[in-house]
XYZ file of N, CA and C in Angstrom:
396
model
N 0.844 -1.159 0.000
C 0.000 0.000 0.000
C 0.898 1.234 0.000
N 0.614 2.188 -0.859
C 1.425 3.405 -0.894
C 1.274 4.197 0.398
N 2.334 4.933 0.736
C 2.344 5.668 2.000
C 1.320 6.796 2.007
N 0.993 7.381 0.884
C 0.075 8.503 0.823
C -1.385 8.113 1.008
N -1.741 6.834 0.832
C -3.148 6.436 0.910
C -3.610 6.151 2.335
N -2.699 6.119 3.289
C -3.088 5.819 4.662
C -3.797 7.001 5.324
N -3.399 8.219 4.998
C -3.975 9.392 5.651
C -5.454 9.580 5.317
N -5.884 9.512 4.052
C -7.327 9.656 3.786
C -8.153 8.543 4.431
N -7.599 7.350 4.480
C -8.313 6.237 5.103
C -8.488 6.492 6.604
N -7.428 6.984 7.246
C -7.522 7.291 8.675
C -8.514 8.415 8.943
N -8.512 9.441 8.082
C -9.465 10.537 8.250
C -10.899 10.056 8.071
N -11.116 9.194 7.073
C -12.442 8.650 6.841
C -12.888 7.791 8.020
N -11.993 6.973 8.542
C -12.316 6.134 9.690
C -12.632 6.982 10.919
N -11.829 8.004 11.176
C -12.082 8.892 12.306
C -13.404 9.627 12.117
N -13.686 10.058 10.908
C -14.958 10.734 10.629
C -16.143 9.828 10.874
N -16.027 8.568 10.465
C -17.121 7.615 10.693
C -17.304 7.337 12.187
N -16.208 7.285 12.941
C -16.323 7.087 14.389
C -17.022 8.271 15.043
N -16.657 9.488 14.638
C -17.295 10.682 15.201
C -18.760 10.734 14.795
N -19.052 10.386 13.548
C -20.438 10.374 13.079
C -21.271 9.346 13.840
N -20.723 8.166 14.056
C -21.478 7.150 14.792
C -21.721 7.592 16.232
N -20.744 8.258 16.838
C -20.933 8.759 18.198
C -21.989 9.860 18.230
N -21.972 10.769 17.248
C -22.956 11.850 17.209
C -24.369 11.310 17.003
N -24.508 10.337 16.100
C -25.828 9.751 15.852
C -26.322 9.015 17.089
N -25.453 8.277 17.735
C -25.888 7.525 18.917
C -26.226 8.449 20.081
N -25.524 9.557 20.223
C -25.875 10.521 21.270
C -27.226 11.154 20.954
N -27.478 11.428 19.679
C -28.794 11.938 19.291
C -29.895 10.942 19.601
N -29.654 9.677 19.336
C -30.648 8.650 19.646
C -30.835 8.494 21.154
N -29.754 8.642 21.908
C -29.871 8.580 23.369
C -30.701 9.758 23.878
N -30.498 10.933 23.296
C -31.292 12.105 23.683
C -32.775 11.876 23.369
N -33.040 11.299 22.204
C -34.425 11.000 21.819
C -35.048 10.010 22.804
N -34.303 8.977 23.190
C -34.824 8.002 24.147
C -35.022 8.634 25.522
N -34.168 9.598 25.901
C -34.346 10.286 27.170
C -35.657 11.085 27.156
N -35.917 11.768 26.031
C -37.177 12.503 25.906
C -38.370 11.559 25.961
N -38.232 10.402 25.352
C -39.307 9.393 25.412
C -39.504 8.907 26.849
N -38.412 8.710 27.591
C -38.489 8.247 28.974
C -39.213 9.268 29.848
N -38.956 10.546 29.601
C -39.587 11.594 30.399
C -41.038 11.844 30.007
N -41.460 11.369 28.854
C -42.836 11.597 28.413
C -43.798 10.699 29.196
N -45.082 10.919 28.979
C -46.106 10.149 29.690
C -46.096 8.678 29.278
N -45.713 8.395 28.041
C -45.717 7.011 27.573
C -44.356 6.330 27.746
N -43.408 7.003 28.394
C -42.067 6.440 28.560
C -42.028 5.331 29.594
N -41.028 4.469 29.452
C -40.855 3.359 30.385
C -39.368 3.215 30.717
N -39.078 2.277 31.589
C -37.681 2.045 31.949
C -36.901 1.413 30.800
N -37.601 0.864 29.834
C -36.916 0.349 28.646
C -36.256 1.504 27.893
N -36.941 2.652 27.829
C -36.345 3.826 27.193
C -35.105 4.277 27.954
N -35.136 4.206 29.275
C -33.969 4.573 30.071
C -32.806 3.612 29.790
N -33.118 2.353 29.594
C -32.071 1.391 29.227
C -31.433 1.746 27.894
N -32.259 2.178 26.941
C -31.721 2.596 25.648
C -30.878 3.855 25.774
N -31.237 4.743 26.699
C -30.439 5.944 26.935
C -29.019 5.541 27.327
N -28.882 4.481 28.100
C -27.563 4.023 28.525
C -26.850 3.213 27.443
N -27.612 2.552 26.583
C -27.003 1.684 25.563
C -26.500 2.461 24.351
N -27.213 3.469 23.904
C -26.841 4.147 22.663
C -25.434 4.714 22.678
N -24.992 5.387 23.750
C -23.602 5.867 23.730
C -22.576 4.732 23.627
N -22.896 3.596 24.223
C -21.972 2.454 24.089
C -21.895 1.987 22.641
N -23.047 1.972 21.960
C -23.047 1.608 20.541
C -22.225 2.607 19.729
N -22.301 3.878 20.100
C -21.549 4.904 19.383
C -20.052 4.811 19.623
N -19.648 4.354 20.801
C -18.218 4.222 21.113
C -17.618 2.917 20.584
N -18.449 1.974 20.191
C -17.955 0.665 19.765
C -17.017 0.737 18.551
N -17.321 1.524 17.495
C -16.365 1.586 16.371
C -14.989 2.094 16.791
N -14.945 3.089 17.673
C -13.646 3.589 18.134
C -12.906 2.508 18.912
N -13.630 1.743 19.729
C -12.996 0.654 20.463
C -12.450 -0.399 19.498
N -13.212 -0.717 18.456
C -12.748 -1.724 17.496
C -11.496 -1.261 16.767
N -11.429 0.012 16.424
C -10.222 0.524 15.771
C -9.038 0.424 16.719
N -9.242 0.785 17.988
C -8.178 0.649 18.983
C -7.720 -0.804 19.093
N -8.675 -1.722 19.150
C -8.333 -3.139 19.313
C -7.609 -3.691 18.087
N -8.056 -3.319 16.905
C -7.411 -3.791 15.670
C -5.983 -3.266 15.592
N -5.776 -1.993 15.938
C -4.425 -1.436 15.909
C -3.522 -2.149 16.910
N -4.058 -2.458 18.084
C -3.272 -3.160 19.096
C -2.894 -4.569 18.616
N -3.847 -5.270 17.981
C -3.552 -6.617 17.476
C -2.555 -6.581 16.333
N -2.669 -5.586 15.462
C -1.699 -5.466 14.367
C -0.302 -5.185 14.905
N -0.222 -4.353 15.951
C 1.072 -4.049 16.550
C 1.689 -5.293 17.168
N 0.887 -6.087 17.873
C 1.435 -7.308 18.474
C 1.808 -8.335 17.407
N 1.061 -8.355 16.286
C 1.421 -9.264 15.189
C 2.730 -8.836 14.538
N 2.932 -7.522 14.401
C 4.187 -7.034 13.828
C 5.352 -7.352 14.755
N 5.145 -7.233 16.072
C 6.202 -7.591 17.017
C 6.505 -9.080 16.962
N 5.470 -9.890 16.741
C 5.683 -11.339 16.652
C 6.465 -11.699 15.398
N 6.244 -10.963 14.319
C 6.995 -11.238 13.087
C 8.466 -10.878 13.243
N 8.751 -9.877 14.062
C 10.130 -9.452 14.263
C 10.834 -10.273 15.335
N 10.114 -11.130 16.029
C 10.705 -11.944 17.093
C 11.595 -13.023 16.486
N 12.505 -13.587 17.280
C 13.341 -14.680 16.780
C 12.481 -15.874 16.355
N 13.014 -16.738 15.472
C 12.204 -17.838 14.940
C 11.656 -18.792 15.993
N 12.359 -19.008 17.104
C 11.902 -19.959 18.112
C 10.874 -19.387 19.074
N 10.660 -18.087 19.039
C 9.750 -17.465 19.998
C 8.337 -17.473 19.450
N 7.386 -17.471 20.363
C 5.991 -17.382 19.953
C 5.329 -16.283 20.763
N 4.381 -15.595 20.151
C 3.690 -14.507 20.845
C 2.263 -14.933 21.139
N 1.779 -14.546 22.283
C 0.387 -14.803 22.645
C -0.357 -13.488 22.597
N -1.673 -13.536 22.714
C -2.502 -12.342 22.614
C -2.084 -11.305 23.640
N -1.571 -10.185 23.161
C -1.249 -9.072 24.030
C -0.051 -9.285 24.932
N 0.732 -10.320 24.698
C 1.891 -10.594 25.537
C 3.151 -10.546 24.697
N 4.269 -10.380 25.374
C 5.546 -10.397 24.676
C 5.895 -11.831 24.298
N 6.739 -12.023 23.286
C 7.080 -13.386 22.862
C 7.708 -14.210 23.987
N 7.365 -15.471 24.001
C 7.861 -16.412 25.001
C 8.858 -17.335 24.312
N 10.036 -17.490 24.909
C 11.052 -18.328 24.269
C 11.066 -19.741 24.823
N 10.558 -19.943 26.039
C 10.560 -21.273 26.639
C 9.150 -21.848 26.650
N 9.078 -23.128 26.390
C 7.795 -23.820 26.459
C 7.718 -24.504 27.815
N 6.680 -24.248 28.590
C 6.601 -24.872 29.913
C 6.423 -26.385 29.802
N 6.911 -27.079 30.822
C 6.775 -28.540 30.853
C 5.309 -28.903 31.039
N 4.863 -29.999 30.426
C 3.461 -30.385 30.588
C 3.165 -30.796 32.023
N 1.962 -30.526 32.440
C 1.539 -30.911 33.781
C 1.320 -32.418 33.833
N 1.618 -33.039 34.975
C 1.344 -34.478 35.074
C -0.165 -34.719 35.078
N -0.567 -35.749 34.369
C -1.984 -36.088 34.285
C -2.408 -36.875 35.515
N -3.570 -36.581 36.045
C -4.029 -37.340 37.206
C -4.396 -38.765 36.804
N -4.204 -39.687 37.733
C -4.529 -41.087 37.486
C -6.033 -41.264 37.665
N -6.681 -41.753 36.608
C -8.123 -41.962 36.645
C -8.370 -43.459 36.553
N -9.073 -43.982 37.536
C -9.341 -45.420 37.504
C -10.551 -45.668 36.607
N -10.523 -46.773 35.914
C -11.593 -47.121 34.994
C -12.682 -47.855 35.762
N -13.849 -47.248 35.838
C -14.958 -47.822 36.593
C -15.509 -49.047 35.875
N -15.349 -49.127 34.566
C -15.891 -50.253 33.811
C -15.174 -51.559 34.150
N -13.936 -51.459 34.625
C -13.189 -52.668 34.953
C -13.691 -53.326 36.238
N -14.266 -52.549 37.134
C -14.727 -53.090 38.401
C -16.097 -53.743 38.214
N -16.279 -54.873 38.857
C -17.557 -55.585 38.795
C -18.466 -55.083 39.909
N -19.710 -54.850 39.561
C -20.707 -54.438 40.540
C -21.838 -55.450 40.442
N -22.048 -56.204 41.516
C -23.052 -57.277 41.493
C -24.460 -56.730 41.272
N -24.793 -55.621 41.910
C -26.130 -55.052 41.740
C -26.348 -54.566 40.313
N -25.334 -53.960 39.742
C -25.459 -53.481 38.367
C -25.589 -54.650 37.395
N -24.825 -55.707 37.621
C -24.917 -56.877 36.746
C -26.302 -57.512 36.856
N -26.860 -57.605 38.060
C -28.197 -58.168 38.235
C -29.246 -57.287 37.556
N -29.102 -55.992 37.672
C -30.056 -55.079 37.023
C -29.982 -55.202 35.507
N -28.767 -55.322 34.964
C -28.620 -55.488 33.513
C -29.230 -56.802 33.039
N -29.073 -57.875 33.831
C -29.714 -59.152 33.469
C -31.227 -58.998 33.470
N -31.770 -58.287 34.485
C -33.215 -58.055 34.563
C -33.703 -57.283 33.340
N -32.974 -56.269 32.943
C -33.362 -55.496 31.757
C -33.306 -56.357 30.495
N -32.311 -57.223 30.409
C -32.202 -58.113 29.248
C -33.385 -59.078 29.208
N -33.816 -59.585 30.374
C -34.983 -60.475 30.417
C -36.247 -59.735 29.993
N -36.408 -58.502 30.477
C -37.581 -57.720 30.072
C -37.591 -57.462 28.576
N -36.431 -57.171 28.030
C -36.337 -56.929 26.590
C -36.668 -58.199 25.808
N -36.171 -59.328 26.303
C -36.448 -60.599 25.609
C -37.950 -60.905 25.656
N -38.612 -60.688 26.807
C -40.061 -60.905 26.904
C -40.828 -59.979 25.975
N -40.371 -58.734 25.904
C -41.048 -57.765 25.036
C -40.922 -58.178 23.570
N -39.774 -58.746 23.198
C -39.581 -59.187 21.823
C -40.444 -60.403 21.505
N -40.641 -61.291 22.507
C -41.497 -62.465 22.284
C -42.965 -62.076 22.117
N -43.409 -61.070 22.878
C -44.819 -60.642 22.818
C -45.122 -59.827 21.583
N -44.129 -59.279 20.922
C -44.381 -58.438 19.750
C -44.578 -59.222 18.504
């Protein structure tokens, strides 16, 4: 990308962020007027609180994208053996794996009550098949 094309894109992005904030503040003002009217409800008050957040969301996304691009650029400049995690500096050492807990297999143990119940179910199934 040519160096001269970044400035108009940034201006357009900043303009869209300001426009979205202005529109959302206008909508919040409208919802506040609705809340104060005779037909207003607490739902309108909830919208009064939500609209500014919607207006700030594009600016937050631009901040987040720039931060992720910066960390990706730092990861590309890191030595070949290093790896970068989200928002962290590159790590050169890989931690040792944790020991796995010993889990006993319940299927290996015999349970007399369970075996008797399974035999009973098998007999019921066999009777049901004979009657059908």
